[in-house]
PDB file of C-alpha atoms in Angstrom:
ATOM      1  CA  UNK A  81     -11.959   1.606   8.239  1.00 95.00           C
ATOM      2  CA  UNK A  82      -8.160   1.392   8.961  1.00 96.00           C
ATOM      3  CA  UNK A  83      -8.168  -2.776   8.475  1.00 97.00           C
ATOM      4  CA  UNK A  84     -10.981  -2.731   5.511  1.00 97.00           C
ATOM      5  CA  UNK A  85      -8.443  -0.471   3.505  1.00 98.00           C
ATOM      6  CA  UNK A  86      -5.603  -1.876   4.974  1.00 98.00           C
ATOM      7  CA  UNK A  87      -6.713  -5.669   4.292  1.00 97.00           C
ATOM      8  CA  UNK A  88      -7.374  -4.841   0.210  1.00 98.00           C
ATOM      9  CA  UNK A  89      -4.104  -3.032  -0.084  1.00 97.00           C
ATOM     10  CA  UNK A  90      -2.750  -6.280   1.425  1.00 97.00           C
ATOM     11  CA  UNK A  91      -4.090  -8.142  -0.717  1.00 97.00           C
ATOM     12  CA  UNK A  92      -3.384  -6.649  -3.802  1.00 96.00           C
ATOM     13  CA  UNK A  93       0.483  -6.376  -2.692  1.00 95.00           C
ATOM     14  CA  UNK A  94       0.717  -9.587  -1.113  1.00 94.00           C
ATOM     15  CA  UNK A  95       2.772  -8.189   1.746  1.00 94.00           C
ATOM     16  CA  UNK A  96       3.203  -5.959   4.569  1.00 95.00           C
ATOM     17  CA  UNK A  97       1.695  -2.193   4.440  1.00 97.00           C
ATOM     18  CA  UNK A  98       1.197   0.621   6.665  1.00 97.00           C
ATOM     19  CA  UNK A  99      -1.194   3.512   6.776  1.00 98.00           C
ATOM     20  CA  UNK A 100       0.527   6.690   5.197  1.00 98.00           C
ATOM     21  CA  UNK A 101      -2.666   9.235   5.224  1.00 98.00           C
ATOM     22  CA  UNK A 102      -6.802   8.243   5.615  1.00 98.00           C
ATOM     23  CA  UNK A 103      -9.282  10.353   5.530  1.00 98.00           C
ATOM     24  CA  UNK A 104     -12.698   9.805   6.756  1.00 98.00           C
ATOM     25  CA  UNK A 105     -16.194  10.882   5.880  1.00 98.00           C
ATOM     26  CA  UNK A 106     -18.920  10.119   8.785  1.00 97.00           C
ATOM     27  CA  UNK A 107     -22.071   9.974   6.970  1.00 97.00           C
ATOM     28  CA  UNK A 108     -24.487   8.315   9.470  1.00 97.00           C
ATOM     29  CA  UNK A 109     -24.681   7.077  13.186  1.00 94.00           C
ATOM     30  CA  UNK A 110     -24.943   3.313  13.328  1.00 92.00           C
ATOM     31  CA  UNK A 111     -27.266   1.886  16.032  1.00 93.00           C
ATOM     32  CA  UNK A 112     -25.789   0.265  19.033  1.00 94.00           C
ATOM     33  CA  UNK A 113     -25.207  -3.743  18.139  1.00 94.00           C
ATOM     34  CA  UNK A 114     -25.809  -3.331  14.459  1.00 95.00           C
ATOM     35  CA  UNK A 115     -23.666  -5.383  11.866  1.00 96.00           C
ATOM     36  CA  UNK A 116     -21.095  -3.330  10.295  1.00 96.00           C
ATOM     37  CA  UNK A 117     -19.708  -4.494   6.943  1.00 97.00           C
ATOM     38  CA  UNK A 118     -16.668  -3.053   5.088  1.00 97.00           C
ATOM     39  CA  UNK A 119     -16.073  -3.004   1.321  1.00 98.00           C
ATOM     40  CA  UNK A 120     -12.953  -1.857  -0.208  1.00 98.00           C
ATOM     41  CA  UNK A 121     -11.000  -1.691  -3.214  1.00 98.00           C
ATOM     42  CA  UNK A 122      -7.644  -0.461  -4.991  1.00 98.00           C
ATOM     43  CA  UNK A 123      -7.778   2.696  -7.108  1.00 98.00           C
ATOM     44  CA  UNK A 124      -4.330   2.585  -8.218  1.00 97.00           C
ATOM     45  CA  UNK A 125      -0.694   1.139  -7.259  1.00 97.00           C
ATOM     46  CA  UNK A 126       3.006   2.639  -7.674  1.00 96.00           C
ATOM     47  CA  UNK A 127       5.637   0.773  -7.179  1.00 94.00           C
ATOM     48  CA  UNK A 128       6.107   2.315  -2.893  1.00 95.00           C
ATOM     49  CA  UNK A 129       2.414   3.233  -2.325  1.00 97.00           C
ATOM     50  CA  UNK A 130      -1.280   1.695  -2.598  1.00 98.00           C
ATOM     51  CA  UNK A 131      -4.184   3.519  -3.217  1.00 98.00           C
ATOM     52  CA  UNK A 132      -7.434   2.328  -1.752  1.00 98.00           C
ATOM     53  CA  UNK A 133     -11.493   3.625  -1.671  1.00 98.00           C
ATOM     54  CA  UNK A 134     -14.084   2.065   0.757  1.00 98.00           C
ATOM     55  CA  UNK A 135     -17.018   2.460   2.800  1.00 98.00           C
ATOM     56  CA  UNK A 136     -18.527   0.850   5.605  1.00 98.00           C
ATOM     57  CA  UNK A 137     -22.216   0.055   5.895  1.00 98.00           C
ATOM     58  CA  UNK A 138     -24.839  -1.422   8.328  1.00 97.00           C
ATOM     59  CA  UNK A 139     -27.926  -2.999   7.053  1.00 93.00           C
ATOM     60  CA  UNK A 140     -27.289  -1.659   3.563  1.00 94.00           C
ATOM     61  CA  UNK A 141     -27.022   2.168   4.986  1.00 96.00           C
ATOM     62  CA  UNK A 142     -23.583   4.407   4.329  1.00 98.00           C
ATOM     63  CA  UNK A 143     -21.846   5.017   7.397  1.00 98.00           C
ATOM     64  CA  UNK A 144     -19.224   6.047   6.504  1.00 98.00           C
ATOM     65  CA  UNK A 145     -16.880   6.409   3.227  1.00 98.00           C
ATOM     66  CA  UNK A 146     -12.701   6.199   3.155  1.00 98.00           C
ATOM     67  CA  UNK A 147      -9.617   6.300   1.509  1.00 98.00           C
ATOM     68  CA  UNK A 148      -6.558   5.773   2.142  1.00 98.00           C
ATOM     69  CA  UNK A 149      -2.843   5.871   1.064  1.00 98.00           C
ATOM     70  CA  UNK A 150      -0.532   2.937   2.057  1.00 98.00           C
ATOM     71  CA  UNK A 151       2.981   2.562   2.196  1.00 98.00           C
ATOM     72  CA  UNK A 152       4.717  -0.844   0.750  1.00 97.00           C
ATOM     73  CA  UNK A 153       7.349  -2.215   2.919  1.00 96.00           C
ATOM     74  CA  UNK A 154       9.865  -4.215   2.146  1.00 84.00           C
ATOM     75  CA  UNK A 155       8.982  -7.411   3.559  1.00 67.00           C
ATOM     76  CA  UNK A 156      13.131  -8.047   4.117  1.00 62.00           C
ATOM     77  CA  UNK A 157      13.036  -5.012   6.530  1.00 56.00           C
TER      78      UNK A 157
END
């Protein structure tokens, strides 16, 4: 859930982030070899932070939903 989130926030900043706070809800167990797919997306943007909503699925099932807050960094260090 960490790199879905993490890859949209990317993305949408179009430079380095890192994970601030994420919080988790398991919904349902996924069977052993199944396909997991991520989806995420960007509820809003400041000008130091990303905020981003996703889930991740197997065979169209919720396994779990997240969101997460991530920290822009300046890409100069």
């Amino acid at each position: 859930a960490d790199v879905v989130l993490a890859q949209a926030g990317f993305r949408e900043v179009g430079g380095p982030i890192v994970t601030v706070r994420m919080v988790c809800d398991f919904v349902a167990m996924g069977k052993l070899g199944a396909w997991v797919e991520g989806t995420a997306r960007v509820r809003r943007r400041t000008r130091t932070l990303v905020f981003v909503e996703g889930e991740l699925k197997a065979s169209g099932r919720l396994l779990m939903a997240a969101s997460g807050v991530f920290k822009i960094l300046d890409p100069g260090g």
